[in-house]
Coordinates of C-alpha atoms in Angstrom, one line a residue:
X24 CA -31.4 20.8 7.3
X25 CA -32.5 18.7 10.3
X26 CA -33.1 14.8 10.1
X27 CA -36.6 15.5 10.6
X28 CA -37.6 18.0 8.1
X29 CA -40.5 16.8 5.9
X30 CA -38.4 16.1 3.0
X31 CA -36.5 13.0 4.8
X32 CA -40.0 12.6 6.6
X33 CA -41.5 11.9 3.3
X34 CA -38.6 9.2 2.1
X35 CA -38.8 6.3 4.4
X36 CA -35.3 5.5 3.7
X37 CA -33.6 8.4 4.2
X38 CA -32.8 8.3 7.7
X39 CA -31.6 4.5 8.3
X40 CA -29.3 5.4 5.3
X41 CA -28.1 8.1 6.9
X42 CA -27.6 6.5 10.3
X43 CA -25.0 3.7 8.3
X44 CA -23.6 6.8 6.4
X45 CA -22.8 8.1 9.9
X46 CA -20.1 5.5 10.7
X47 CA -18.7 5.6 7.8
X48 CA -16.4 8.9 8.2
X49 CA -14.3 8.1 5.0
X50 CA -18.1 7.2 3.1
X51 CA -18.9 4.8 0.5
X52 CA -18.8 4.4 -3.6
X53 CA -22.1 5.3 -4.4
X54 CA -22.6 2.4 -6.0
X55 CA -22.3 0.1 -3.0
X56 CA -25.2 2.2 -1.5
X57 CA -27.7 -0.4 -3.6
X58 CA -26.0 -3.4 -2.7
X59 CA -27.3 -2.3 1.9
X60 CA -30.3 -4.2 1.9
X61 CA -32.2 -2.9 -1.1
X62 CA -31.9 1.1 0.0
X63 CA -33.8 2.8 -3.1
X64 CA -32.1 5.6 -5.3
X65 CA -34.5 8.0 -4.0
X66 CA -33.2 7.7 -0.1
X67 CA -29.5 8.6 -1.7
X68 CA -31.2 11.5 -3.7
X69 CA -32.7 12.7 -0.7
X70 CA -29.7 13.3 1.5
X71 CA -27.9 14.6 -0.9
X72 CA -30.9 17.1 -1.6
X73 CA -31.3 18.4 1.6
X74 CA -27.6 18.7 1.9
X75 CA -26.9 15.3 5.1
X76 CA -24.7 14.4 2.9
X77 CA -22.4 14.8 -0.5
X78 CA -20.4 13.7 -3.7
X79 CA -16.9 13.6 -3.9
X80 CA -15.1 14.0 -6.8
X81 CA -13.9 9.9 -7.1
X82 CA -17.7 9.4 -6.8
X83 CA -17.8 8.6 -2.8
X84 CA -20.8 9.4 -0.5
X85 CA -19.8 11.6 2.6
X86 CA -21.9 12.9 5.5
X87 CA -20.3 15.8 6.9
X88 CA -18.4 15.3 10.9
X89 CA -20.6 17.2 12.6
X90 CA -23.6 15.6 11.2
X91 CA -22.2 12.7 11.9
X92 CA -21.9 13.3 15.5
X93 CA -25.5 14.7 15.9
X94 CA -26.5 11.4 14.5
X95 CA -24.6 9.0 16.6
X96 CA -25.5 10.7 19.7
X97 CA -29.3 11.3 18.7
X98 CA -30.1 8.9 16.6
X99 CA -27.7 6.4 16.2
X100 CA -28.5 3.0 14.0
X101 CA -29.6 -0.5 15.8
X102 CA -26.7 -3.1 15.7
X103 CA -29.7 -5.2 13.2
X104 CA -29.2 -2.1 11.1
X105 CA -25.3 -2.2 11.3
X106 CA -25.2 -5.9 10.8
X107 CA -25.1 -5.8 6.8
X108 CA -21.9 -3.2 7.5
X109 CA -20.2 -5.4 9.8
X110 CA -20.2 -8.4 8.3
X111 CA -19.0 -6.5 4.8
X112 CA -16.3 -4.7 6.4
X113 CA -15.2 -7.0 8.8
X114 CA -14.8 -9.1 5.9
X115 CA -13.1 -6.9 4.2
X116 CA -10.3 -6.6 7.3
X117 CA -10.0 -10.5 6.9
X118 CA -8.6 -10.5 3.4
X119 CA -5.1 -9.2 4.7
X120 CA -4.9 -12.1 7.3
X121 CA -2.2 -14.4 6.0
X122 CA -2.6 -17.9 5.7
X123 CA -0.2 -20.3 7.6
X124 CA 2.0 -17.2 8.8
X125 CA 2.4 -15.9 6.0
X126 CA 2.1 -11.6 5.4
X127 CA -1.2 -10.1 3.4
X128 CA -1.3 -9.6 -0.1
X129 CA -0.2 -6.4 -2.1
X130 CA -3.7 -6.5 -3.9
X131 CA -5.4 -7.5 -0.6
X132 CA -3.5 -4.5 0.7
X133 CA -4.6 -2.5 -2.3
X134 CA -8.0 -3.5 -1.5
X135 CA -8.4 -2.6 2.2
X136 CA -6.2 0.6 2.6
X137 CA -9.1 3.3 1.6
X138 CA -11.4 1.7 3.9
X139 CA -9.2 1.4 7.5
X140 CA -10.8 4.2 8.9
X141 CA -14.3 3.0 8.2
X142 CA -13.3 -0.4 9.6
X143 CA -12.2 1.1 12.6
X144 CA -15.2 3.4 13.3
X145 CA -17.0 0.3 13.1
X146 CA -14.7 -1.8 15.4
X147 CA -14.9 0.8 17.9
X148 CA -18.4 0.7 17.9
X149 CA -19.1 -3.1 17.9
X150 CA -16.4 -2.9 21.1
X151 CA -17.8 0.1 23.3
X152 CA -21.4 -0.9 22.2
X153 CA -21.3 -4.7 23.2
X154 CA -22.7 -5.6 20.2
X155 CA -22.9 -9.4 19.5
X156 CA -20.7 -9.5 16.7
X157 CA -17.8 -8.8 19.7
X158 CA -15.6 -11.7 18.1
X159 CA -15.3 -10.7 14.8
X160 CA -14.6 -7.1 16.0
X161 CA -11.7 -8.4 17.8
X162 CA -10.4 -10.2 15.3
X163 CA -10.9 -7.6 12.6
X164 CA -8.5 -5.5 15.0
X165 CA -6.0 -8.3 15.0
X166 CA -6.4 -7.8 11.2
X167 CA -5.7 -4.5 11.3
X168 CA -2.4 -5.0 13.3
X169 CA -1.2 -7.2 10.7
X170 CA -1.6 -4.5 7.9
X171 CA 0.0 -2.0 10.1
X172 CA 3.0 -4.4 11.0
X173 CA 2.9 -5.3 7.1
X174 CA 2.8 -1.6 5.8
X175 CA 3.0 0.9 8.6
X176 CA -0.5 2.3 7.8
X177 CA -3.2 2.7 10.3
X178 CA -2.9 3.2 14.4
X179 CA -4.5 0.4 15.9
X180 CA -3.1 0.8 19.3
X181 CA -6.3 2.1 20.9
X182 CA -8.5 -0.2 19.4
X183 CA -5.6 -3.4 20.4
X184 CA -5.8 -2.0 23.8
X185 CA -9.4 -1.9 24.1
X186 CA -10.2 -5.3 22.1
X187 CA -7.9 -6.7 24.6
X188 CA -9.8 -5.7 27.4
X189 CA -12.9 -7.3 25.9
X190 CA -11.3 -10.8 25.6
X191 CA -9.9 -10.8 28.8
X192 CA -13.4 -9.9 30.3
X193 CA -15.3 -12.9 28.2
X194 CA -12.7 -15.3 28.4
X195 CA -11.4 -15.1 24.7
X196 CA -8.3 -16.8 25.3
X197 CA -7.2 -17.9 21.8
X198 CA -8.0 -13.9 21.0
X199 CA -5.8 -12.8 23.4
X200 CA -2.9 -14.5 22.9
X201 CA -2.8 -13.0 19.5
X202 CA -3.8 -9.7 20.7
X203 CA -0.6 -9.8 22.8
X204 CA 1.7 -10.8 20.0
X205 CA 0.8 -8.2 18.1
X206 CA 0.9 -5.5 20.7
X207 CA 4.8 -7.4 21.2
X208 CA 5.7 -6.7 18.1
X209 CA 4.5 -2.9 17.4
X210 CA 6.0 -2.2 20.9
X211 CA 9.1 -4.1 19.4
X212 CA 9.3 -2.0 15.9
X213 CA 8.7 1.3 17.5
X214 CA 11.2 0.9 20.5
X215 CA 9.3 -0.2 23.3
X216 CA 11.2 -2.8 24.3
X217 CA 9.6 -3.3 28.1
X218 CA 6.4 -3.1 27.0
X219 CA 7.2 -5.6 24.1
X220 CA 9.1 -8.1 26.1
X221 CA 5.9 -8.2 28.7
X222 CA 3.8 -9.0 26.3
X223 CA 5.4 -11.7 24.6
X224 CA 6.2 -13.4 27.9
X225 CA 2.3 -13.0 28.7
X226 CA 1.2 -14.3 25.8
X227 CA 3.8 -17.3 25.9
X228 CA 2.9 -18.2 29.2
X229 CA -0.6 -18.0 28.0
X230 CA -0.1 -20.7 24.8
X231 CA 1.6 -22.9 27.2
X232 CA -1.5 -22.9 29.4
X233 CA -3.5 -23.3 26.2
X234 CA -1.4 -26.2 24.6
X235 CA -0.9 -23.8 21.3
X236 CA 2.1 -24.8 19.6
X237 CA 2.2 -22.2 17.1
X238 CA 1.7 -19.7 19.3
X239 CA 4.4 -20.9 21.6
X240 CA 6.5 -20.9 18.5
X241 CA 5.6 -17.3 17.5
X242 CA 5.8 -15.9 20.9
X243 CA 9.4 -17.7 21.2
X244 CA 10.4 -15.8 18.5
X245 CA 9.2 -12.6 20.0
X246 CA 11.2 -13.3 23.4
X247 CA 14.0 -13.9 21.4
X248 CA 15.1 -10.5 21.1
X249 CA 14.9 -10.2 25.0
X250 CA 17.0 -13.5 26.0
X251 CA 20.4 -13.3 26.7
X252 CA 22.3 -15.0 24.4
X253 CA 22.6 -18.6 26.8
X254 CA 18.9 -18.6 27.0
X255 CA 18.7 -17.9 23.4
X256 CA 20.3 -20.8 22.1
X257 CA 18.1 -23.2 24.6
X258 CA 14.9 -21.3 23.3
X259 CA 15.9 -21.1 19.8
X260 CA 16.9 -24.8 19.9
X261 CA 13.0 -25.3 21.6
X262 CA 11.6 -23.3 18.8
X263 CA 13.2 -25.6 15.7
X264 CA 11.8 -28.4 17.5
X265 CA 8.3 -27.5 17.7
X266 CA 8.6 -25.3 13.5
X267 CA 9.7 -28.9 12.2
X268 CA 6.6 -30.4 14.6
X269 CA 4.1 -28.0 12.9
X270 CA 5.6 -28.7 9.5
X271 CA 5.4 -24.9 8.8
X272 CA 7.8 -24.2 6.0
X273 CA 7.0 -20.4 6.8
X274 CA 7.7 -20.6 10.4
X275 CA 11.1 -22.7 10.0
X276 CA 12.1 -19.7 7.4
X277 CA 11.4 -17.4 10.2
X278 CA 13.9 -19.4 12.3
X279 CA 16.3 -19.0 10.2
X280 CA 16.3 -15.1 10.7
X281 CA 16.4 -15.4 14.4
X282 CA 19.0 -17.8 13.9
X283 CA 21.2 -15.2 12.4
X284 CA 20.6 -12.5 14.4
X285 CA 21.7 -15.1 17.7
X286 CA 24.6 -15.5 15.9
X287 CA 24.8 -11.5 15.3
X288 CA 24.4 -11.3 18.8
X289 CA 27.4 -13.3 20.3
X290 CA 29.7 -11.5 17.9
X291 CA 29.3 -14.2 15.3
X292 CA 29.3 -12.3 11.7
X293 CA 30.6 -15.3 9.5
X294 CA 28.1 -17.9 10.9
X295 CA 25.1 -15.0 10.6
X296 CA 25.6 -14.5 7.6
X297 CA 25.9 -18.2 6.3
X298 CA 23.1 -18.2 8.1
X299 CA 21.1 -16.0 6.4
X300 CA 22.5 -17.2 2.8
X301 CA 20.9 -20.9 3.6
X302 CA 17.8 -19.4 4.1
X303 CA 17.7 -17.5 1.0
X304 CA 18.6 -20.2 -0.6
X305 CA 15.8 -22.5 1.0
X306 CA 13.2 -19.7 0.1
X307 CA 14.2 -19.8 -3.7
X308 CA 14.0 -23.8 -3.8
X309 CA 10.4 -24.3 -1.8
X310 CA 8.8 -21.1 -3.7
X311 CA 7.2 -20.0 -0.7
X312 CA 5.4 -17.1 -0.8
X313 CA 6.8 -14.9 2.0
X314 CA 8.6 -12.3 0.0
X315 CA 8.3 -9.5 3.0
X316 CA 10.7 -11.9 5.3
X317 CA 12.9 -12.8 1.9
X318 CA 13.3 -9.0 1.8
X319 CA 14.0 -8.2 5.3
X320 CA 16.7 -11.5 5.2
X321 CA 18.7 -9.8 2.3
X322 CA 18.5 -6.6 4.1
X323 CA 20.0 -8.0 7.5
X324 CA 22.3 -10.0 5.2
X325 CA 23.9 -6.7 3.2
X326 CA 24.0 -4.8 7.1
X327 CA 25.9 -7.8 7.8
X328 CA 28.0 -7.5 5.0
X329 CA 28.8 -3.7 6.0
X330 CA 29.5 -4.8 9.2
X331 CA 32.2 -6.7 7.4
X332 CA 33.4 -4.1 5.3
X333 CA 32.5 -6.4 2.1
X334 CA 30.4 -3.2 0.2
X335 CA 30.1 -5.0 -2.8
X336 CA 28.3 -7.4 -1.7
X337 CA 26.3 -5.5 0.5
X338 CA 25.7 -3.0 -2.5
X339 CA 23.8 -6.2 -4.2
X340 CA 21.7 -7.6 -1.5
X341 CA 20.1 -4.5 -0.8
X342 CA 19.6 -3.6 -4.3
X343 CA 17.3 -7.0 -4.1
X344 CA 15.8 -6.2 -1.3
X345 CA 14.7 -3.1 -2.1
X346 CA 13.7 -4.5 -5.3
X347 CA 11.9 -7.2 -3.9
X348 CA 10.0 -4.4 -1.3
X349 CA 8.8 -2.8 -3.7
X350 CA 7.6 -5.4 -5.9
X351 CA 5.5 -6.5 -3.0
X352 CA 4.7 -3.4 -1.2
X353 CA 6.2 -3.7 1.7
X354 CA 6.7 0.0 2.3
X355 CA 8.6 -0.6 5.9
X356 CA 11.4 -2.8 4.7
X357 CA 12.4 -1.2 1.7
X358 CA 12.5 1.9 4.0
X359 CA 14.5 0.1 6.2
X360 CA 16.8 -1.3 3.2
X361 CA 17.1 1.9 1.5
X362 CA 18.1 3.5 5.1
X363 CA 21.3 1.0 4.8
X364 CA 21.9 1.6 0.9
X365 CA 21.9 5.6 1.7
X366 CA 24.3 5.1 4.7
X367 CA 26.4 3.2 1.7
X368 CA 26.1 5.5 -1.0
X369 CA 27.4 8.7 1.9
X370 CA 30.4 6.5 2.8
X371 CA 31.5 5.9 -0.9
X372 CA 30.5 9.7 -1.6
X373 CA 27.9 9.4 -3.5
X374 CA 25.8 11.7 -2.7
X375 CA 22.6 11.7 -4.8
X376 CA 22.1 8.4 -4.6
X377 CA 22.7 8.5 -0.9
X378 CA 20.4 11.3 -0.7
X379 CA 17.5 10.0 -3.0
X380 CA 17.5 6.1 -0.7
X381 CA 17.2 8.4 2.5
X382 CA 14.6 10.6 1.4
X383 CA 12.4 8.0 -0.2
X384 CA 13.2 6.2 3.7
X385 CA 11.8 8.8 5.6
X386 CA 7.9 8.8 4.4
X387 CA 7.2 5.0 6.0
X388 CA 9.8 5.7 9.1
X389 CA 7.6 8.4 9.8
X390 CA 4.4 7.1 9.5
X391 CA 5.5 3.7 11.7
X392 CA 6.9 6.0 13.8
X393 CA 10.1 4.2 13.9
X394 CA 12.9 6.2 15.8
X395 CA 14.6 5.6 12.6
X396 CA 13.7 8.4 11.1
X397 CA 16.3 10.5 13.5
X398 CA 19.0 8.5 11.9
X399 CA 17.8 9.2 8.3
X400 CA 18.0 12.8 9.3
X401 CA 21.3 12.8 10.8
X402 CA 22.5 11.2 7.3
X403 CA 20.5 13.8 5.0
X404 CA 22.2 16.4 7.1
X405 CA 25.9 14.8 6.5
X406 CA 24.6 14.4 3.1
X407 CA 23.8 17.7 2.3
X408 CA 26.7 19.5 4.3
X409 CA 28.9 17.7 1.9
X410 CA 27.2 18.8 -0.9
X411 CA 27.6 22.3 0.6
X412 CA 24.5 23.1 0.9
X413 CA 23.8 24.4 4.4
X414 CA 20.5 25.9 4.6
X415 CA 19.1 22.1 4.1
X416 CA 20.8 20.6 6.7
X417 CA 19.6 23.4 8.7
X418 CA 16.1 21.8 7.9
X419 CA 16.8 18.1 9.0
X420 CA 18.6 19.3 11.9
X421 CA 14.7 21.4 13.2
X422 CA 13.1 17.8 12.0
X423 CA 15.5 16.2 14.7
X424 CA 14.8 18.9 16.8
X425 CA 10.7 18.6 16.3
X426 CA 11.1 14.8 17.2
X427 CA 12.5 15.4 20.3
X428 CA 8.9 15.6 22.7
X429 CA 7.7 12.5 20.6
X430 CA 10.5 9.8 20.8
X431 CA 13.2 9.8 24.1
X432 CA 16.4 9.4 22.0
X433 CA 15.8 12.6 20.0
X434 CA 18.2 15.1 21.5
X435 CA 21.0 12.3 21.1
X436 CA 20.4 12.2 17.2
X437 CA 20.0 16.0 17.3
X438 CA 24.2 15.4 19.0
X439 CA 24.7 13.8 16.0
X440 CA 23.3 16.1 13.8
X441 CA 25.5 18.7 15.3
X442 CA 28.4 17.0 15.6
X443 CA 28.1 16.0 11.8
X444 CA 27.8 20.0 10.8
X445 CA 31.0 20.9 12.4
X446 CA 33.1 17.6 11.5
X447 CA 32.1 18.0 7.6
X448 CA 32.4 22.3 7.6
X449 CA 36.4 21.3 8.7
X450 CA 37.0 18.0 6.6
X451 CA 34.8 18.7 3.4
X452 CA 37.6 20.5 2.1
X453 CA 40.5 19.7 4.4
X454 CA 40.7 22.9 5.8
X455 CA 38.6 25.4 8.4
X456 CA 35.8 27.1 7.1
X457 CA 35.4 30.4 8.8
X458 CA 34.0 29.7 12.4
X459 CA 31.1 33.0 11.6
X460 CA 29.5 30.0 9.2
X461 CA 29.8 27.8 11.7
X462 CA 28.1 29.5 14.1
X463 CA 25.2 30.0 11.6
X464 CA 24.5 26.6 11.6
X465 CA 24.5 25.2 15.0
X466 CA 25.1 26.6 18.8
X467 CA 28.0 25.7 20.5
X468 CA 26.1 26.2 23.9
X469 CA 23.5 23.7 23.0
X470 CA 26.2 21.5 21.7
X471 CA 27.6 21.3 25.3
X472 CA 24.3 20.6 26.5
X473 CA 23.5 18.1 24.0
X474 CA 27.2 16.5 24.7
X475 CA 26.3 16.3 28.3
X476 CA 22.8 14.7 28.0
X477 CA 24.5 12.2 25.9
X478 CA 27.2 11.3 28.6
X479 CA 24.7 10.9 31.2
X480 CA 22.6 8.9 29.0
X481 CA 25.5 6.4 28.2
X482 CA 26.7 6.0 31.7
X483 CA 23.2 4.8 32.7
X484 CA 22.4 2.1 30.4
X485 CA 24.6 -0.8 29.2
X486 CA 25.9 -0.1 25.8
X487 CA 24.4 -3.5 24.7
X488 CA 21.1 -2.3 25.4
X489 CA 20.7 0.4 23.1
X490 CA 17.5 0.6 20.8
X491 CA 18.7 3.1 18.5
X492 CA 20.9 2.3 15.5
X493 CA 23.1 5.2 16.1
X494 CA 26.2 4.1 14.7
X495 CA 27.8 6.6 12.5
X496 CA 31.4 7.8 11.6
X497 CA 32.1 10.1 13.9
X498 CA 34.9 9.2 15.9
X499 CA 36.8 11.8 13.2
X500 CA 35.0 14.2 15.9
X501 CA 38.5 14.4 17.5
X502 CA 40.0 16.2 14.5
X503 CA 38.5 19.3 15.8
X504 CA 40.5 19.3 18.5
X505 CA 43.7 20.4 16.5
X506 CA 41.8 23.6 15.2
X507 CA 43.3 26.3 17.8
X508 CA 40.7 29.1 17.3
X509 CA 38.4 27.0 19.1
X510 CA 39.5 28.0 22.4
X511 CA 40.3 26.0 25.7
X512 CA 36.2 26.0 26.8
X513 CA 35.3 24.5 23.8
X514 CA 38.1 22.1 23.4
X515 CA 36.4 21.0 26.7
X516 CA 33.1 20.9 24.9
X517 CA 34.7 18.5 22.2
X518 CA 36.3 16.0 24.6
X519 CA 32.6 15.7 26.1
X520 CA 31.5 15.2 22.7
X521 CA 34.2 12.8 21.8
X522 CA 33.0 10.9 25.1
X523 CA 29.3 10.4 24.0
X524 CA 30.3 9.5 20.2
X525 CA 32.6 6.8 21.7
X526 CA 29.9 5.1 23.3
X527 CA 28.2 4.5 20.0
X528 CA 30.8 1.9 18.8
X529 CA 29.3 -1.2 18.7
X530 CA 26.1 -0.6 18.0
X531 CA 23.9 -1.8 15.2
X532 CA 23.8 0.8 11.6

């Protein structure tokens, strides 16, 4: 039906409705439809009659993508028209902002998450359009960030990287800076530490100019995880002076944490994790509300404790955190927590509780995009070798495999992977399996090439500097060297392999 047949002619309505319908592409409860200025039932009726639009099932109004396109580049709505939507949904974006530093809501979240990609249509359109409303725009984009730092959900980096643009061009200063932080730490959480550390320096430099103390504060924290560990202590000692200046009970708890993970640092396990404990312990006796940080504490606080051999212990903290994630939501840390508890469970050889922690891990990995989610598959497939069941190892090894074009460290993990097959086929049962069923399961050629890439890999970055978490138990890896059948080439192969798993020690689980 075209927008201009005589039934839509006839309702006067019909076509401004559909124009706000149009940027919508995830629609609208029918029953918001009467609260857009007054719109009558009969401009509803009508586009659903003539087929512009339709009914879902949960009782949401849809207009098709095409249509929607023809209507946006023909006859697309006024921003007066779009002024009712923007100030409902950019509202909407502002209820996951926390107050004082503090992370959104679960039932803020709750609230928000089926309407992201209607918030962004509009955001994009209030930027690209300069529409008046280009402040709130921006700062429904920072909004956005924060529920995808919080949760993992959404992909805001195109609309950070434009809403930056706009408040550098009209002088938004204030804007920016927080723009910057938040493009700091989604670089940080999905690996990209250059781009991160440039940002936080930008945007500290930037508060300075400003005379922003919390911003100082919160970029400080971000340019942490850059400093070495001398220029750490003189920033982090900077930082506690200006958290006990703001009187931020929040922000001095996030001191703590970077605290600890200085300490971690420098070698400093005992003091990190006292560290860590005093913090907890401050949390519980000011009831603040920051449960997402008192999560991700008691998670770094149990890796510590693995660190340290003390499994017990680190059994019980991340039993709490993950408890406390998902009391609160917080999809990414009690991925993060049940990544560690998995890696636990495999050690102790427990395998279905191993496997069921790293399988419930790998749905928020993937959609942060953390690299992550190759380590999760490199345990799965240890998991499930030593559970004998080859043909789902095979699977997690292709996953590895699939990641490789999308994230740099892939064919490393996809070592590991390998390297895990072969090391579990000869110790699961203390003895050789036949090499034919090795052979099914992974190529010795790509082994050597994997082995290789590895090698090169480690001799050209410091081992300090490594963003994976890559640290597994495979230094056993040498065991295959006492199996004769493998022949003087491959015995080669193995002492390459060896070689690359060796230059793994140290680094963070």
């Amino acid at each position: 039906m075209s927008i201009h047949c005589i039934r839509m002619q006839s309702c006067s309505g019909a076509l401004p409705l559909l124009q706000l319908l149009s940027m919508l592409p995830n629609g609208v409860m029918d029953t918001e439809v009467s609260l857009w200025g007054g719109y009558e039932h009969q401009a509803l009726a009508t586009l659903l009659r003539v087929s512009l639009a339709f009914r879902t099932a949960e009782h949401r109004i849809h207009v098709l993508a095409p249509i929607r396109g023809f209507v946006m580049s023909h006859a697309p709505p006024s921003d007066d028209d779009l002024s009712l939507l923007y100030a409902h949904y950019f509202a909407l974006a502002a209820t996951v902002r926390g107050v004082g530093g503090m992370s959104s809501r679960p039932e803020d979240i709750n609230a928000v998450i089926h309407e992201i990609s209607n918030i962004e249509s509009l955001i994009e359109h209030a930027l690209t359009g300069g529409a008046v409303c280009l402040q709130p725009a921006v700062q429904a984009t920072a909004d956005l960030c924060r529920l995808h730092l919080d949760t993992g959900i959404g992909s805001p980096s195109r609309l950070l990287a434009r809403a930056l643009e706009v408040t550098r061009m009209h002088g938004m200063d204030d804007l920016t800076v927080e723009l910057l932080l938040l493009r700091g730490w989604i670089s940080h959480n999905t690996g990209r530490a250059a781009d991160a550390s440039s940002a936080a320096a930008e945007a500290q430099a930037l508060a300075t100019a400003l005379e922003l103390p919390a911003k100082i504060f919160d970029a400080g924290l971000l340019s942490l995880y850059f400093a070495g560990p001398d220029d750490g202590a003189t920033l982090l000692a900077h930082l506690r002076t200006i958290a006990d200046r703001l009187q931020n009970p929040v922000r001095v708890f996030k001191w703590y944490g970077q605290a600890a993970e200085l300490c971690k640092k420098r070698g400093r396990i005992d003091e990190a994790i006292a560290i860590y404990s005093e913090a907890v312990h401050s949390y519980k006796a000011q009831s603040l509300r920051e449960d997402r940080l008192y999560a991700l504490m008691l998670t770094h606080m149990g890796e510590l404790r693995i660190m340290r051999g003390e499994h017990t212990l680190a059994h019980a903290c991340l039993e709490d955190a993950v408890a406390a994630c998902d009391t609160v939501q917080y999809a990414m840390g009690g991925a993060y927590a049940r990544l560690l508890l998995g890696h636990l469970y495999l050690q102790q050889g427990l395998l279905e509780k191993s496997i069921h922690h790293l399988s419930a891990a790998t749905g928020p990995m993937q959609t942060w995009g953390s690299r992550d989610i190759l380590l999760i598959h490199a345990l799965l497939c240890e998991a499930y070798l030593a559970r004998d069941d080859p043909d789902t190892a095979r699977t997690h090894i292709h996953l590895v495999q699939r990641y490789q074009q999308e994230m740099g460290w892939g064919r490393i993990y996809t070592l590991i992977c390998h390297a895990t097959i072969i090391t579990t086929y000869l110790d699961v049962c203390m003895q050789p399996k036949p090499i034919e069923t090795l052979l099914s399961v992974v190529s010795l050629p790509l082994l050597y090439a994997d082995a290789c890439y590895a090698i090169s890999s480690l001799r050209s970055y410091p081992l300090g500097s490594r963003p994976g978490r890559a640290k597994l138990s495979l230094l056993h890896t040498s065991r295959l060297l006492r199996y004769r059948y493998f022949g003087t080439r491959v015995y080669g192969w193995c002492l390459a392999l060896r070689t690359a798993c060796i230059g793994f020690i140290g680094l963070r689980v």
